[in-house]
PDB file of C-alpha atoms in Angstrom:
ATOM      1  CA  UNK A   1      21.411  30.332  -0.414  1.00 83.00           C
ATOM      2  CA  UNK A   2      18.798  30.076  -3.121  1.00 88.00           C
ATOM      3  CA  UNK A   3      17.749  27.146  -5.140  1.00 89.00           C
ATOM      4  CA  UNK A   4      20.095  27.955  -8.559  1.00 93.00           C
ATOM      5  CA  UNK A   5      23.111  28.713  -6.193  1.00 95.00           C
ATOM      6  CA  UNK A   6      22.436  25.474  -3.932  1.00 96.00           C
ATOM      7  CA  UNK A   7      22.139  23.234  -8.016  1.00 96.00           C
ATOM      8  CA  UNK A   8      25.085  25.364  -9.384  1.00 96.00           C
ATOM      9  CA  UNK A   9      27.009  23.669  -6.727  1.00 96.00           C
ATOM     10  CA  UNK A  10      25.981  20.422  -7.179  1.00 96.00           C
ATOM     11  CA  UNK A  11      26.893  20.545 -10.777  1.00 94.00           C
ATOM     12  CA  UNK A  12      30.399  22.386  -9.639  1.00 94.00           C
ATOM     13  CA  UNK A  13      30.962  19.471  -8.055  1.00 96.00           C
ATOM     14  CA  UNK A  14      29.845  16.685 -10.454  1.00 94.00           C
ATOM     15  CA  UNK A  15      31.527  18.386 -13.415  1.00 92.00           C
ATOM     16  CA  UNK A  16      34.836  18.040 -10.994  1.00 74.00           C
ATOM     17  CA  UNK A  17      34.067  15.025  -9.169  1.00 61.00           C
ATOM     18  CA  UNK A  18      34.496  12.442 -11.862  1.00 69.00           C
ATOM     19  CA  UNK A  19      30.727  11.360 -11.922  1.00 74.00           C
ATOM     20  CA  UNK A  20      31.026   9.189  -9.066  1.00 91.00           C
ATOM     21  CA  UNK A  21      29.154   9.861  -6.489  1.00 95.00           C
ATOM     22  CA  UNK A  22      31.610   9.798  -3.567  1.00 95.00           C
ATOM     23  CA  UNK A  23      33.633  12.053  -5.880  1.00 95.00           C
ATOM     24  CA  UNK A  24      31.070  14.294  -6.369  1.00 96.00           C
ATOM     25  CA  UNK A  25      30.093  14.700  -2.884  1.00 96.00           C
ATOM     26  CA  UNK A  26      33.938  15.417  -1.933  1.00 96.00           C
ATOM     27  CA  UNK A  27      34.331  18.247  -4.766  1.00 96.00           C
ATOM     28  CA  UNK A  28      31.282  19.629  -3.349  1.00 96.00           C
ATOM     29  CA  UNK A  29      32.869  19.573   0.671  1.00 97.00           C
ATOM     30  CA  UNK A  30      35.526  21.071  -1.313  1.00 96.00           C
ATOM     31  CA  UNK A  31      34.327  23.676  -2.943  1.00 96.00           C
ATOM     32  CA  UNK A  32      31.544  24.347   0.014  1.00 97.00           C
ATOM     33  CA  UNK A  33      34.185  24.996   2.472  1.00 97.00           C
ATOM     34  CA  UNK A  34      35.689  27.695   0.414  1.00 97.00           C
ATOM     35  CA  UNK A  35      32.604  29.723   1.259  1.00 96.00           C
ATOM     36  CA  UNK A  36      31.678  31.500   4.208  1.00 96.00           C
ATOM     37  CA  UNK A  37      30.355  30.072   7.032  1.00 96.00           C
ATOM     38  CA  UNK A  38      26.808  31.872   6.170  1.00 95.00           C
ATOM     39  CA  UNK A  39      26.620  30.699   3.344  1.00 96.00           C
ATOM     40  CA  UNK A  40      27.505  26.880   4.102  1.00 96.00           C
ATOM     41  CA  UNK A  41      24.777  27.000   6.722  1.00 95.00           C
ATOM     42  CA  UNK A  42      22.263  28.319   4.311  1.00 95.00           C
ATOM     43  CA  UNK A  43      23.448  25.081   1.614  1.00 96.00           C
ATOM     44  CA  UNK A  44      22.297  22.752   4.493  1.00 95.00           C
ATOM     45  CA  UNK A  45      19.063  24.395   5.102  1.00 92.00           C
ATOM     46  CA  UNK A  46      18.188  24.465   1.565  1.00 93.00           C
ATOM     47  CA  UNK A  47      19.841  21.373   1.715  1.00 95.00           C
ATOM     48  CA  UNK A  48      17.169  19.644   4.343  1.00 92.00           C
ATOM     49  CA  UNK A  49      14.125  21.361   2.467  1.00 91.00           C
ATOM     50  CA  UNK A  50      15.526  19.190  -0.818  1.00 93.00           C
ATOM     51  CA  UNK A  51      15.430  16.253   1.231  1.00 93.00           C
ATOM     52  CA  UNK A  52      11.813  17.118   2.663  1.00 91.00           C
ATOM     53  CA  UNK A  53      10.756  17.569  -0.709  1.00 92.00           C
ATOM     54  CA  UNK A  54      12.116  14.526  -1.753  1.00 94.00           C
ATOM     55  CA  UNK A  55      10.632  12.480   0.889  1.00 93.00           C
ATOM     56  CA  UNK A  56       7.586  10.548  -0.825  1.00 93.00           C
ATOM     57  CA  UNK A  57       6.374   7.324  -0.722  1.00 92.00           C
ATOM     58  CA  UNK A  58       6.280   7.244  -4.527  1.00 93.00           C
ATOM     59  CA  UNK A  59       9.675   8.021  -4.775  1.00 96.00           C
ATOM     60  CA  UNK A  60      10.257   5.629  -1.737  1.00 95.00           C
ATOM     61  CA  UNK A  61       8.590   2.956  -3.600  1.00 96.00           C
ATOM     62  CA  UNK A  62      11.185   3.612  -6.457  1.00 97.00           C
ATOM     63  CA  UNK A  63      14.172   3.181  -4.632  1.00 97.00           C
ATOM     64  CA  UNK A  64      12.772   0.018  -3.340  1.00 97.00           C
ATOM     65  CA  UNK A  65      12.312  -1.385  -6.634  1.00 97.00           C
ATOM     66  CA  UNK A  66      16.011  -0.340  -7.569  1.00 98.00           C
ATOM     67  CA  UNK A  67      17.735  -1.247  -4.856  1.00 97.00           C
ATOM     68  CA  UNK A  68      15.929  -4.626  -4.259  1.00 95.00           C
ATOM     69  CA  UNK A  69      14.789  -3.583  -1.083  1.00 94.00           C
ATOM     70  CA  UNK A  70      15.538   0.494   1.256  1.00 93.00           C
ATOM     71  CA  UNK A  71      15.331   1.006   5.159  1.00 92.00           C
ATOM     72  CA  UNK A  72      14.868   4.332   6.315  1.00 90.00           C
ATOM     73  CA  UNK A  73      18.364   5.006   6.033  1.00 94.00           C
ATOM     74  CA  UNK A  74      18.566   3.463   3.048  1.00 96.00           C
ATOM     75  CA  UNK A  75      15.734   5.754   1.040  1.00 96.00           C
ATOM     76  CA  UNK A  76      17.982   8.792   2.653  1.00 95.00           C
ATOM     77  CA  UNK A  77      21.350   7.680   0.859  1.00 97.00           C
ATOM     78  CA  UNK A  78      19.279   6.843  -2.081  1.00 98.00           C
ATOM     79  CA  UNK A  79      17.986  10.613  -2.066  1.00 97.00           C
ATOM     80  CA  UNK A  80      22.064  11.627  -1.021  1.00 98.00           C
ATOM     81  CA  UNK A  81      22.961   9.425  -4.532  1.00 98.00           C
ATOM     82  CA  UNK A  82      19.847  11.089  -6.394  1.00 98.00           C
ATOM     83  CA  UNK A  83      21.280  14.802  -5.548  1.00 97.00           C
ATOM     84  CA  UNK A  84      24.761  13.937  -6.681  1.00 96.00           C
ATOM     85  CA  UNK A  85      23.015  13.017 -10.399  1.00 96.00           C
ATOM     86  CA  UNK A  86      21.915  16.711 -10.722  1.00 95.00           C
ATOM     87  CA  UNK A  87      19.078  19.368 -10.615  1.00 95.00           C
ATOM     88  CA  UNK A  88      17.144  17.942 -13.166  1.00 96.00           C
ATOM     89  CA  UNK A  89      17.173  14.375 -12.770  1.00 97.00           C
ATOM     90  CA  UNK A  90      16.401  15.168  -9.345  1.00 97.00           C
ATOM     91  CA  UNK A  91      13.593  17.517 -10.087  1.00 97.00           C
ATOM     92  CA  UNK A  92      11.956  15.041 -12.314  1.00 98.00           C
ATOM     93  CA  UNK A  93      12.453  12.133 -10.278  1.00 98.00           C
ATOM     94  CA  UNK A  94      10.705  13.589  -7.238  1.00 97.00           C
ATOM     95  CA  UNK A  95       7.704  14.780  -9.590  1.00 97.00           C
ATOM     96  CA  UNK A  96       7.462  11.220 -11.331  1.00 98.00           C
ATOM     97  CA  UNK A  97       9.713   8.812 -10.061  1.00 98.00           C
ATOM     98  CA  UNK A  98       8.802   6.205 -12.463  1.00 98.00           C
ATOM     99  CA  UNK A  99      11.635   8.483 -14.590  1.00 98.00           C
ATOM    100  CA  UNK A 100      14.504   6.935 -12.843  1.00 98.00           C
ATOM    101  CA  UNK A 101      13.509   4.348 -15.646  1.00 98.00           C
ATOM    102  CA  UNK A 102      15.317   5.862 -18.466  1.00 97.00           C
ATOM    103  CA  UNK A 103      18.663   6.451 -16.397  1.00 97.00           C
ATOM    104  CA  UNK A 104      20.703   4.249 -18.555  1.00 96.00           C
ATOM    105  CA  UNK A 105      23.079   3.188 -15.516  1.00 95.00           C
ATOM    106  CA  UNK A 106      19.139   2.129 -13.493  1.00 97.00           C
ATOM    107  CA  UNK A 107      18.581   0.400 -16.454  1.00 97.00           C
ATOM    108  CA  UNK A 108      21.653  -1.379 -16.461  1.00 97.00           C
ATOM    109  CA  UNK A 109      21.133  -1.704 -12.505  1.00 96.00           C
ATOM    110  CA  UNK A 110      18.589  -4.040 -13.231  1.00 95.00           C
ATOM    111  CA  UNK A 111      21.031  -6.931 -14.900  1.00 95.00           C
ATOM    112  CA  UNK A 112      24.115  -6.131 -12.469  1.00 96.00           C
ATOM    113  CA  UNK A 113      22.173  -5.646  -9.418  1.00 94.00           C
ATOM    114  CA  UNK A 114      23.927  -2.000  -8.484  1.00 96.00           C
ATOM    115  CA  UNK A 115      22.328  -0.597  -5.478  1.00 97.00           C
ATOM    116  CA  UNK A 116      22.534   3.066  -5.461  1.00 98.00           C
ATOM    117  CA  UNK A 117      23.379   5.756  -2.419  1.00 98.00           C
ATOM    118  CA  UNK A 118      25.718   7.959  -1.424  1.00 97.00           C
ATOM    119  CA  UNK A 119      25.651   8.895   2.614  1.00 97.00           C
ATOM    120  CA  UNK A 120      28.755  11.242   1.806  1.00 97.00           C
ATOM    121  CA  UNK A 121      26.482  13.783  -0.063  1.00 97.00           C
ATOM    122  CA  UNK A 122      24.290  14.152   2.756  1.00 97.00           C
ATOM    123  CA  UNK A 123      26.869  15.338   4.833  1.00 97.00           C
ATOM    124  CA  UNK A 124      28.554  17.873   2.350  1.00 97.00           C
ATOM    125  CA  UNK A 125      27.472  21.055   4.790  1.00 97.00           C
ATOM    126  CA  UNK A 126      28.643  19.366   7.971  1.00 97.00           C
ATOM    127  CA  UNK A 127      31.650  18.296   6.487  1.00 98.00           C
ATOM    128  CA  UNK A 128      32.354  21.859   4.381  1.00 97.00           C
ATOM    129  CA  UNK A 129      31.486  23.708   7.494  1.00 97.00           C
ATOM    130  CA  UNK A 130      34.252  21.949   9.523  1.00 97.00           C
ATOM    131  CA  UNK A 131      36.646  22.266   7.281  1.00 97.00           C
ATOM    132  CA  UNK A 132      36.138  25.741   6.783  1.00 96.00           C
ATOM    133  CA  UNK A 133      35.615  26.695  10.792  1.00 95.00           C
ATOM    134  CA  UNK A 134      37.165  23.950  12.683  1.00 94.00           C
ATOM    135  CA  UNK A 135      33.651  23.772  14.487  1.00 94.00           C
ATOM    136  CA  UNK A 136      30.630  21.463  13.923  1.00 93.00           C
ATOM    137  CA  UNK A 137      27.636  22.765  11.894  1.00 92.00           C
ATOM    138  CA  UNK A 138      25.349  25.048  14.293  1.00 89.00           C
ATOM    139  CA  UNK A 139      22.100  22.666  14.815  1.00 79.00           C
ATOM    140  CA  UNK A 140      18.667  23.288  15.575  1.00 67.00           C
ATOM    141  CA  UNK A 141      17.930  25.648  13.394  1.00 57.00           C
ATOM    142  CA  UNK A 142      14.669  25.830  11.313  1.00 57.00           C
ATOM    143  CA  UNK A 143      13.870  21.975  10.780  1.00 57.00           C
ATOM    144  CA  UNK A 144      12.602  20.318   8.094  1.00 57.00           C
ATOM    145  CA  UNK A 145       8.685  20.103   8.029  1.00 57.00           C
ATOM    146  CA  UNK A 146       7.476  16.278   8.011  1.00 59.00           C
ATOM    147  CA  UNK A 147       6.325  14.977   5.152  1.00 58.00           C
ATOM    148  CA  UNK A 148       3.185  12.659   4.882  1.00 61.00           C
ATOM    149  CA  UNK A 149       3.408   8.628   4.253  1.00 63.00           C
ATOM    150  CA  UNK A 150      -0.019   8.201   4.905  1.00 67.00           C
ATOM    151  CA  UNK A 151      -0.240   6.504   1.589  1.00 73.00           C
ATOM    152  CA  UNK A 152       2.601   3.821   1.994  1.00 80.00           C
ATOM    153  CA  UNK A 153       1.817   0.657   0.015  1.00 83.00           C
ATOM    154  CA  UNK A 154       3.463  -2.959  -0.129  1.00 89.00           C
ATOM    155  CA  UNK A 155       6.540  -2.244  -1.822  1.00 90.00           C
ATOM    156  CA  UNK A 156       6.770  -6.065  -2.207  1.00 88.00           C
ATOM    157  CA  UNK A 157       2.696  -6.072  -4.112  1.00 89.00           C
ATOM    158  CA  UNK A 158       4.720  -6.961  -7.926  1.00 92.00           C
ATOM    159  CA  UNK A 159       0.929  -6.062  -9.059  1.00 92.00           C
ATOM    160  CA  UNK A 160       0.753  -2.302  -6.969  1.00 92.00           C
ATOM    161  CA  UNK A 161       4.361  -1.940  -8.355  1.00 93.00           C
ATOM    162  CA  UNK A 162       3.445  -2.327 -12.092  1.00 94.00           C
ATOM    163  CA  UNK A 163       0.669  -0.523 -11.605  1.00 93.00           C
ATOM    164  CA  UNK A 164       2.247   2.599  -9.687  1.00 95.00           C
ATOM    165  CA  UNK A 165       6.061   2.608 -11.729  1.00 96.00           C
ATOM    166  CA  UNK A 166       5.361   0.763 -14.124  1.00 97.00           C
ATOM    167  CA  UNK A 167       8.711   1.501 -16.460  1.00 97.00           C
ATOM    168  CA  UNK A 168      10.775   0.958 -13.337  1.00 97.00           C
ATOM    169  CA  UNK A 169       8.681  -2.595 -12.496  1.00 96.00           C
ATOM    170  CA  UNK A 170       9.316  -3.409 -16.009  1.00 96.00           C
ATOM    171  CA  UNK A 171      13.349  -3.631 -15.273  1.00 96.00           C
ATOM    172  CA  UNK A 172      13.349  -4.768 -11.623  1.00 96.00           C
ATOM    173  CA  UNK A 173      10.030  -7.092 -11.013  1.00 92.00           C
ATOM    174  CA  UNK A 174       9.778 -10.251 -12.276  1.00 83.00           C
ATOM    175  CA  UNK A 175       6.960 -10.672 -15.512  1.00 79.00           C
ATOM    176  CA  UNK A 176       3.649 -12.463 -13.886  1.00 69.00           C
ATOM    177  CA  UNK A 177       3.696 -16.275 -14.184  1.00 62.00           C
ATOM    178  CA  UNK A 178       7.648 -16.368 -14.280  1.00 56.00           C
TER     179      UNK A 178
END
């Protein structure tokens, strides 16, 4: 599957999915599983090199901010939320993360206190691929390379937050001497 085909889904999905993300992430099972089995195994290799891509501390760091706080796990559904908003949010938020800033619904985030992630996107090929075979997802295949997080910084450091995001430290990090 190639990088337009693997988007065009995810858009597929969130023009049928209602927006939400659990929505979107079922459309997408749905729409996956209609697909042969080739082709659903290619979606979650392209899939796990999304996530690889995605996996920086910077980025990291942002979902801390927004979330008030990620865990491993955590920074994955965050990423599994992040995919459901689209190619180019995506794109942009993994390149500068400080971006997620202008997302009206982060912005409101930051008065309501809305965490954001969405496990059920990050299982779209396993899910598509048993629907569609009756079998689980063939494993072991081609793994994602490692990223780095050599440069992991106190995500709690208000000051390295400002300094590193500062639109997003601007909603979610209380103004110095407050």
């Amino acid at each position: 599957m190639r990088t337009d085909d693997f988007w065009q889904l995810v858009d597929q999905a969130r023009a049928g999915g209602g927006g939400e993300p659990p929505a979107v992430a079922a459309r997408a099972v749905a729409l996956l599983a209609r697909r042969d089995p080739e082709e659903i195994v290619g979606y979650a290799r392209h899939q796990a090199r999304v996530l690889a891509a995605s996996h920086r501390v910077d980025l990291w760091g942002a979902a801390y901010l927004i979330n008030g706080g990620v865990s491993d796990d955590g920074f994955h559904h965050f990423r599994g939320w992040l995919m459901t908003q689209g190619r180019v949010v995506f794109a942009r938020a993994v390149a500068e993360p400080d971006s997620l800033a202008e997302l009206p619904r982060v912005r409101a985030a930051s008065l309501s206190g809305e965490e954001f992630a969405c496990a059920e996107m990050l299982a779209v090929p396993w899910d598509a691929y048993r629907e569609a075979t009756a079998v689980d997802l063939p494993t072991g295949r081609d793994p994602a390379p490692a990223p780095d997080l050599n440069d992991f910084w106190d995500f709690d450091d208000e000051d390295e937050a400002r300094c590193r995001l500062p639109k997003l430290a601007a909603l979610f990090v209380e103004p110095p001497g407050e």
